[in-house]
PDB file of C-alpha atoms in Angstrom:
ATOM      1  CA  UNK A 465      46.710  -3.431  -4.963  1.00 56.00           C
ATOM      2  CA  UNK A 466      47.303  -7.398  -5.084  1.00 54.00           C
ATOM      3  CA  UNK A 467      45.031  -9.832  -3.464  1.00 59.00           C
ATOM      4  CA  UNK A 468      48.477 -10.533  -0.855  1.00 62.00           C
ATOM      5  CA  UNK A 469      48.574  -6.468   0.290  1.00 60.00           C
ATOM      6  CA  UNK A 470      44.666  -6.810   0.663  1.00 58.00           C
ATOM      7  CA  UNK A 471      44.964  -9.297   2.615  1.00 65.00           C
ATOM      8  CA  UNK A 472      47.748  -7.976   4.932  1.00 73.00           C
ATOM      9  CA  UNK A 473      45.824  -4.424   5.572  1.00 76.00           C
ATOM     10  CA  UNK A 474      42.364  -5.593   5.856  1.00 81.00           C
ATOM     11  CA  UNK A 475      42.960  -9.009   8.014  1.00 82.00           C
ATOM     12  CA  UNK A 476      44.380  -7.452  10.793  1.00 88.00           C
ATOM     13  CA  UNK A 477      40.909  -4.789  10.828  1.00 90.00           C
ATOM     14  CA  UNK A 478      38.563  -8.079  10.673  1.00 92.00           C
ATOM     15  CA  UNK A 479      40.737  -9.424  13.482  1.00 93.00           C
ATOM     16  CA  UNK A 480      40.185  -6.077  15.894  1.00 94.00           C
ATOM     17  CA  UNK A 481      36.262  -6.130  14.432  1.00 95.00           C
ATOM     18  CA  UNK A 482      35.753  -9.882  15.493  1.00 95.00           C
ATOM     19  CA  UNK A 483      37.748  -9.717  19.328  1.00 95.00           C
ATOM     20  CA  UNK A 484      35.942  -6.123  19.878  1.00 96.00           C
ATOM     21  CA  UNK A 485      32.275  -7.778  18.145  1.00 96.00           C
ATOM     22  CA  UNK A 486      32.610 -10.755  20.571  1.00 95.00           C
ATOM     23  CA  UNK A 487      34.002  -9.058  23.775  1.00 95.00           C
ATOM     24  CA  UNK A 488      30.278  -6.891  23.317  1.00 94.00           C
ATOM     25  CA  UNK A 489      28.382  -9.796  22.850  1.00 92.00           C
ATOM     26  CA  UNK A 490      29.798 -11.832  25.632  1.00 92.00           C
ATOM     27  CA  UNK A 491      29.239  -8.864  28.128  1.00 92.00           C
ATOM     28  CA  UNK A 492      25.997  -7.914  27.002  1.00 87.00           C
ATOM     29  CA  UNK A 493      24.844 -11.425  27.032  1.00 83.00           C
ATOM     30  CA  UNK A 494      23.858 -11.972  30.217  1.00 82.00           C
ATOM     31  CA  UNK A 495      21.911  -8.652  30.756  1.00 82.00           C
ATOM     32  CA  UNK A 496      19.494  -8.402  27.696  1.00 79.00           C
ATOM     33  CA  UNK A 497      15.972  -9.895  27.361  1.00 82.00           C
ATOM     34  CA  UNK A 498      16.307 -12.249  23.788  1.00 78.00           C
ATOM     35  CA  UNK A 499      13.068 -11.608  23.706  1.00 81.00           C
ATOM     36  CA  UNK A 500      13.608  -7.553  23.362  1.00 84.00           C
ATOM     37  CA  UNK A 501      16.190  -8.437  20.733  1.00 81.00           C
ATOM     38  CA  UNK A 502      14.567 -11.055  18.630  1.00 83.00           C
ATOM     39  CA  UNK A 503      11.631  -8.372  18.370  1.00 86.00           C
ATOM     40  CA  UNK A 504      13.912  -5.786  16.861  1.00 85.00           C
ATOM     41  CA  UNK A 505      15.139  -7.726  14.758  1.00 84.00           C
ATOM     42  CA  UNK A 506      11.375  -9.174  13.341  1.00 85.00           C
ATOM     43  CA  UNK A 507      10.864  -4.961  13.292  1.00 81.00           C
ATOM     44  CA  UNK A 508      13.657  -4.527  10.417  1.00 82.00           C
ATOM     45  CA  UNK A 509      12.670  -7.865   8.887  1.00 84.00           C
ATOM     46  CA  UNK A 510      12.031  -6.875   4.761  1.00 76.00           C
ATOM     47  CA  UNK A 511       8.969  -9.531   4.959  1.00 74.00           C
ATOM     48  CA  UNK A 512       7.533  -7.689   7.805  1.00 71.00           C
ATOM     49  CA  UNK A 513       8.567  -3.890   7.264  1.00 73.00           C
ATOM     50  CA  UNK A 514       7.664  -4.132   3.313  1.00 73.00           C
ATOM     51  CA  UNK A 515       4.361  -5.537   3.353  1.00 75.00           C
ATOM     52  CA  UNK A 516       3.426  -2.793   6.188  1.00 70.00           C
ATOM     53  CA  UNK A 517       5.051  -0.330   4.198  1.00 72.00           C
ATOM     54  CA  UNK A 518       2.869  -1.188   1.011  1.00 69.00           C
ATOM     55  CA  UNK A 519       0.171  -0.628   3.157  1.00 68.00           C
ATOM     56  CA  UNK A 520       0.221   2.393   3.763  1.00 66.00           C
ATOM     57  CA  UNK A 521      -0.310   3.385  -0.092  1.00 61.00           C
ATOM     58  CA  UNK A 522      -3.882   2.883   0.817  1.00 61.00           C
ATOM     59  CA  UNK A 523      -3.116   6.138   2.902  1.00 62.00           C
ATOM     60  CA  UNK A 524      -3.404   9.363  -0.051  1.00 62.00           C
ATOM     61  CA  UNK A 525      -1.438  12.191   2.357  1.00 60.00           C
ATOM     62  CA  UNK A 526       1.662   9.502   2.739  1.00 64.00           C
ATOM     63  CA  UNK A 527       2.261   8.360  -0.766  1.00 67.00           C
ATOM     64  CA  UNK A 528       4.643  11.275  -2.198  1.00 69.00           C
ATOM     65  CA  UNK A 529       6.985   9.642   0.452  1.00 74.00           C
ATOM     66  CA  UNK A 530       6.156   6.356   0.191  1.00 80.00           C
ATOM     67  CA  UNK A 531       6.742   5.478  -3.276  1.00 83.00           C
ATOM     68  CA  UNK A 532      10.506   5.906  -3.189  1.00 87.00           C
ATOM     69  CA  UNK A 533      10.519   4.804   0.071  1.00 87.00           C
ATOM     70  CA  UNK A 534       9.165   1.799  -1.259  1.00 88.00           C
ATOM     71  CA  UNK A 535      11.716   1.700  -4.038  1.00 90.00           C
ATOM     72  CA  UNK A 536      14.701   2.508  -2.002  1.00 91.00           C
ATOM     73  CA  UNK A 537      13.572  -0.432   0.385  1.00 91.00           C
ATOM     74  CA  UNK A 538      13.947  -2.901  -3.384  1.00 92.00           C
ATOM     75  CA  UNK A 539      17.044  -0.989  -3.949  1.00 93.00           C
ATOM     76  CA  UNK A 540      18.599  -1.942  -0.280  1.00 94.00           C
ATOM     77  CA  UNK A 541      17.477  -5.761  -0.224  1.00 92.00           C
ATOM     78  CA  UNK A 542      19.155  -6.012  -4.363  1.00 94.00           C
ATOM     79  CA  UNK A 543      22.243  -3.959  -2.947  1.00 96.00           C
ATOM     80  CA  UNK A 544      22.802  -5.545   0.140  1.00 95.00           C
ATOM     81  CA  UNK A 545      22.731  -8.649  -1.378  1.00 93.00           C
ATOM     82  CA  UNK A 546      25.254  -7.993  -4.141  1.00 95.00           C
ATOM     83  CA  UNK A 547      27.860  -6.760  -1.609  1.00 96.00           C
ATOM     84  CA  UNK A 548      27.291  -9.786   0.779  1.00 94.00           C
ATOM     85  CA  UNK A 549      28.205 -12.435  -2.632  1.00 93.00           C
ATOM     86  CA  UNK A 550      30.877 -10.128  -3.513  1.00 93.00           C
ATOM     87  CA  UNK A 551      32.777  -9.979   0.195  1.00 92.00           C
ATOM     88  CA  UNK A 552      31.338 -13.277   1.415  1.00 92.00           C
ATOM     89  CA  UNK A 553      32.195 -12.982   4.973  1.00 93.00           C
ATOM     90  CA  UNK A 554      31.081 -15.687   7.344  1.00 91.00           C
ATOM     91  CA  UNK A 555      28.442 -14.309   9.913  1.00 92.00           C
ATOM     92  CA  UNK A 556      30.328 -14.769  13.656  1.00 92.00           C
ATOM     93  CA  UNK A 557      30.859 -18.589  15.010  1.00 89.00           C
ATOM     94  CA  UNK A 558      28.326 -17.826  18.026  1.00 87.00           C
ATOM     95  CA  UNK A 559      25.623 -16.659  16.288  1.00 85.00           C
ATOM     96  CA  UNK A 560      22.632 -18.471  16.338  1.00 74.00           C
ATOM     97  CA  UNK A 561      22.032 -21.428  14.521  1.00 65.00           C
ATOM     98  CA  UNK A 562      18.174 -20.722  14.380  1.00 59.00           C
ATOM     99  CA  UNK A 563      18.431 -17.986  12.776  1.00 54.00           C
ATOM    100  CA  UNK A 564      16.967 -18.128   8.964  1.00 52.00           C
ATOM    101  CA  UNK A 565      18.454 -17.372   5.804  1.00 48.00           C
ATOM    102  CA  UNK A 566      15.934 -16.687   3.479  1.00 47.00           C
ATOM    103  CA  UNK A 567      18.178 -16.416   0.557  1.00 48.00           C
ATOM    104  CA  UNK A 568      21.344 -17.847   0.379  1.00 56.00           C
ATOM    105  CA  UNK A 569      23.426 -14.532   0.642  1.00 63.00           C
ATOM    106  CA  UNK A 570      21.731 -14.087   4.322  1.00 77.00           C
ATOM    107  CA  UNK A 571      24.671 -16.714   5.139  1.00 83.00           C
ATOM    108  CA  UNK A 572      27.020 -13.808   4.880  1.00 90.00           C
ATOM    109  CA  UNK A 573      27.786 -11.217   7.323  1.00 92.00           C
ATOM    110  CA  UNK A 574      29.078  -7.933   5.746  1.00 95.00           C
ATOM    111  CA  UNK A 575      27.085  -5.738   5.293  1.00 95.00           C
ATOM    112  CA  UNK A 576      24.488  -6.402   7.931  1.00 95.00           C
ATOM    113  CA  UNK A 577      21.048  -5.793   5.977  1.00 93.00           C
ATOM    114  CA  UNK A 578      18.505  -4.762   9.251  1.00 93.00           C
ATOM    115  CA  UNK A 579      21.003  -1.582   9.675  1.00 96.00           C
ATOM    116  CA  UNK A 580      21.293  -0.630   6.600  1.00 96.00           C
ATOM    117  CA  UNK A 581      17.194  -1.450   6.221  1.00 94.00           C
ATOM    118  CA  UNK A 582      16.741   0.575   9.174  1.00 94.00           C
ATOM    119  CA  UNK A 583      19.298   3.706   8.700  1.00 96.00           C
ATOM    120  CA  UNK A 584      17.414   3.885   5.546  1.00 95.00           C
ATOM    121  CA  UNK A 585      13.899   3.920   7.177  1.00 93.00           C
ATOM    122  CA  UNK A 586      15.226   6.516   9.865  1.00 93.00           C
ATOM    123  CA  UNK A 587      17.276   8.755   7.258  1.00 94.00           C
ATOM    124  CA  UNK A 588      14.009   8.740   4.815  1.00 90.00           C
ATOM    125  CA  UNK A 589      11.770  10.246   7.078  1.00 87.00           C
ATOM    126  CA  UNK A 590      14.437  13.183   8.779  1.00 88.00           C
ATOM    127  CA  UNK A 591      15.250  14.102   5.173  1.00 86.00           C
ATOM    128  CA  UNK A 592      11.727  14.073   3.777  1.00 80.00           C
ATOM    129  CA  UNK A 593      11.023  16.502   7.029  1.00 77.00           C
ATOM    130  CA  UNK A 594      14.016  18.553   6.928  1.00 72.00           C
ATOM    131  CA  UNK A 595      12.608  18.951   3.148  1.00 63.00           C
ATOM    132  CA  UNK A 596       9.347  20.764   4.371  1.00 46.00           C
ATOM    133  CA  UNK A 597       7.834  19.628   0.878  1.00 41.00           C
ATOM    134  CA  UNK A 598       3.954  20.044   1.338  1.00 39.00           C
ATOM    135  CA  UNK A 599       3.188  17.598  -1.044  1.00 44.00           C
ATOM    136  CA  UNK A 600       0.381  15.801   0.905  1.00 42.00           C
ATOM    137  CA  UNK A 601      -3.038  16.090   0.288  1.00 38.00           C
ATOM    138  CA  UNK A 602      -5.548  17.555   2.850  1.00 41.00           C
ATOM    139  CA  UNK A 603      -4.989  16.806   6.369  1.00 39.00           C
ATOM    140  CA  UNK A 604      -8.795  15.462   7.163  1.00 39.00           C
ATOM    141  CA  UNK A 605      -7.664  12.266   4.622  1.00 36.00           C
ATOM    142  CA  UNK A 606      -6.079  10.263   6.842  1.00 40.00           C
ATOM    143  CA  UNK A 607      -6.250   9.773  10.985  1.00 34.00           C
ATOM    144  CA  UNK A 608      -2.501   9.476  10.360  1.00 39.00           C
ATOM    145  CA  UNK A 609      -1.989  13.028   9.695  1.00 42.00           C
ATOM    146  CA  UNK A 610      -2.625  13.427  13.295  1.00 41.00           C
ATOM    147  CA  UNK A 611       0.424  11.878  14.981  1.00 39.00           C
ATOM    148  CA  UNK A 612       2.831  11.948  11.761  1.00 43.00           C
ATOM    149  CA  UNK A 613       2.869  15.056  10.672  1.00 47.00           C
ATOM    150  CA  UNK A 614       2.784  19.060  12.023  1.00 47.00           C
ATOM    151  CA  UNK A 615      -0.308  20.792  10.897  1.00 46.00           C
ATOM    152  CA  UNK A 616       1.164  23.996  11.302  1.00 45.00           C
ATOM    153  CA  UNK A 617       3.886  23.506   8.325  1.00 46.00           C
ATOM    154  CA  UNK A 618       3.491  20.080   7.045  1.00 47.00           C
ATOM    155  CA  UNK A 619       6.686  18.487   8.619  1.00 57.00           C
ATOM    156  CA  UNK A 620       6.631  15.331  10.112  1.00 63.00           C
ATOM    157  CA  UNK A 621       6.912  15.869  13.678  1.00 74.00           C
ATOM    158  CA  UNK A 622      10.408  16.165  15.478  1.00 77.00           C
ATOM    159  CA  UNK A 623       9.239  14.089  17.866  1.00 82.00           C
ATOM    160  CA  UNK A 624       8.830  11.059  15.440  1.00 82.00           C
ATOM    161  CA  UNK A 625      12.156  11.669  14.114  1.00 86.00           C
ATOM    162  CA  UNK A 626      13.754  11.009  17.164  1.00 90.00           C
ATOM    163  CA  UNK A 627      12.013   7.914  17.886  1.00 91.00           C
ATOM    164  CA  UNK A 628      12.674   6.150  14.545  1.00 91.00           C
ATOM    165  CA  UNK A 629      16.276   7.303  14.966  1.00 94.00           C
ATOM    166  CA  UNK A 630      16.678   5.717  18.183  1.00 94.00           C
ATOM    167  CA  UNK A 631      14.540   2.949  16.873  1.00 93.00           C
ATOM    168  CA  UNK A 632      17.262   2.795  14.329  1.00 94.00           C
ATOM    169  CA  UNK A 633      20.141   3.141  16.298  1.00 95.00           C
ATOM    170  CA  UNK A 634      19.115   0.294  18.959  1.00 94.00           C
ATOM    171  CA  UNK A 635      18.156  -1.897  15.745  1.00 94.00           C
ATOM    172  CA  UNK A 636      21.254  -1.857  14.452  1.00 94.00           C
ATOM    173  CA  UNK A 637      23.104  -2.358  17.756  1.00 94.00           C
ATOM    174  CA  UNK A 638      21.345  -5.487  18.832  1.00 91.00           C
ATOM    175  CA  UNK A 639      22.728  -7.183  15.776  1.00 93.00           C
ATOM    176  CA  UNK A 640      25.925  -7.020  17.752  1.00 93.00           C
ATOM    177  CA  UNK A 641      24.454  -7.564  20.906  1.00 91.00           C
ATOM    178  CA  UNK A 642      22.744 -11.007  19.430  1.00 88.00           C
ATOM    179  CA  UNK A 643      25.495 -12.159  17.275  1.00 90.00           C
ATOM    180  CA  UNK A 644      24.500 -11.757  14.128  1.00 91.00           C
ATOM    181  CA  UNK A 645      26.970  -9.521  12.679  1.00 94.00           C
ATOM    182  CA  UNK A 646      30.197  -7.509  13.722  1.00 97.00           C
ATOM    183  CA  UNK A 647      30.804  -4.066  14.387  1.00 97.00           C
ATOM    184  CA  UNK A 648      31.866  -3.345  11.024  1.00 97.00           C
ATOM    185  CA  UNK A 649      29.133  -5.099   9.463  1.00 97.00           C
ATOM    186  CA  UNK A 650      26.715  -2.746  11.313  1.00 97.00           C
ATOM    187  CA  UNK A 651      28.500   0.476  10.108  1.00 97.00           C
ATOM    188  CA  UNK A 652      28.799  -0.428   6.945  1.00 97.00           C
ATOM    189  CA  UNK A 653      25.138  -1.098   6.685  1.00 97.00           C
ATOM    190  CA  UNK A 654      24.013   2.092   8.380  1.00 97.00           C
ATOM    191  CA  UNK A 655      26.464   3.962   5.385  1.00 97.00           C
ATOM    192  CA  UNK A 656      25.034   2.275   3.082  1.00 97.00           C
ATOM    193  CA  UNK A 657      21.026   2.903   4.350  1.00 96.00           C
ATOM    194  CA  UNK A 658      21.962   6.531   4.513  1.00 96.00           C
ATOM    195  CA  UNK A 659      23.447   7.157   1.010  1.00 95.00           C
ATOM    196  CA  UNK A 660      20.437   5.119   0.097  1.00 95.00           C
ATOM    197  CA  UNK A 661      17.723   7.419   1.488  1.00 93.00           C
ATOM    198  CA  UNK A 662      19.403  10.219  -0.322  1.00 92.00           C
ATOM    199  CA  UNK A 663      19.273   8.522  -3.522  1.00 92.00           C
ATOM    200  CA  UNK A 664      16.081   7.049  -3.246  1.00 90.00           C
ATOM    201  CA  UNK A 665      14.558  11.027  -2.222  1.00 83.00           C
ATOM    202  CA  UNK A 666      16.642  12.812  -4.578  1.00 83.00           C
ATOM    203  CA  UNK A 667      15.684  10.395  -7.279  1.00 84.00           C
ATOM    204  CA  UNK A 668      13.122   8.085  -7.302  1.00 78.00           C
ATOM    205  CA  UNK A 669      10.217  10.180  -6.658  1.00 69.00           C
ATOM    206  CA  UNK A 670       7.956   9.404  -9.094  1.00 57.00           C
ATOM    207  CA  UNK A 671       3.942  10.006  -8.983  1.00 47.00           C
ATOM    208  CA  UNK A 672       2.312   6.869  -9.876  1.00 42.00           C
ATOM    209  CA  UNK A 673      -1.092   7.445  -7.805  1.00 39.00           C
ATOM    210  CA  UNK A 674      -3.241  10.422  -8.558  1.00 40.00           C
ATOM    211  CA  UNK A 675      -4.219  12.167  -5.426  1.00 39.00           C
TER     212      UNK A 675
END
């Protein structure tokens, strides 16, 4: 396909993605605390959710998941970033100019890197439950065992699913809703934080702590 067909099938989608981005953003504008959205967004921030994740190595019972979670979240901000300086499209002309890049491709817009950082978080833990894999040490090592996971069969329980789902889900809407990306930017990213969770589970577990 030449450059001049791209152009003519995929302009037209960017023009329906940036009048149907903007028409949400202008309506949900006036009826959203910034403060509620700025605080998602800090939530799905790499330099806040990586360092907390890293923490939690300290915890023995979590680190069979952790350590490709860990890698998938390196594989997500290096992939993310590739994509964004191979598409280069501009973020949209109302969002905020306070906002910080941190690197230079966080000028760009597609693929929007808190959904896909956040459909990966969400999509790692409901796989590593529906896996049942009882690969955690004893229960009594951690307080954490308490709240994340089911005694009774070692999942993580269904009620924390749903949470970081809809933590997920919200997340990656109010990047819409505050003008940092468009809709297309936000489903591409959740695609991509999904395929990554499989890849990361199906093949980057390795055991680098004893138990």
């Amino acid at each position: 396909m030449s450059p001049s067909t791209a152009a003519i099938i995929v302009g037209p989608i960017l023009a329906v993605d940036a009048t149907v981005s903007r028409a949400i953003h202008t309506a949900a504008k006036p009826f959203l605390p910034p403060f509620l959205l700025l605080l998602l967004e800090i939530s799905a921030d790499f330099r806040f959710s990586f360092p907390v994740s890293l923490s939690l190595l300290l915890s023995p019972p979590l680190r069979s998941f952790l350590i490709p979670f860990l890698l998938g979240l390196l594989l997500d901000l290096i992939l993310i970033a590739l994509v964004k300086l191979i598409f280069r499209r501009a973020r949209p002309a109302y969002n905020h100019p306070s906002m910080s890049a941190a690197v230079s491709a966080d000028h760009y817009s597609f693929p929007s890197g808190h959904a896909s950082r956040v459909f990966f978080v969400a999509a790692s833990v409901h796989f590593f439950s529906a896996a049942a894999e009882a690969t955690m040490v004893d229960p009594s090592y951690s307080f954490l065992d308490g709240w994340i996971r089911d005694n009774h069969d070692g999942d993580v329980k269904p009620e924390v699913v749903v949470v970081v789902w809809i933590w997920a889900t919200v997340t990656a809407f109010s990047r819409i809703l505050l003008g940092r990306h468009y809709v297309l930017d936000v489903a591409a990213g959740a695609c991509f934080g999904i395929v990554e969770a499989l890849f990361a589970l199906r093949f980057l577990r390795f055991e680098l702590f004893g138990r």
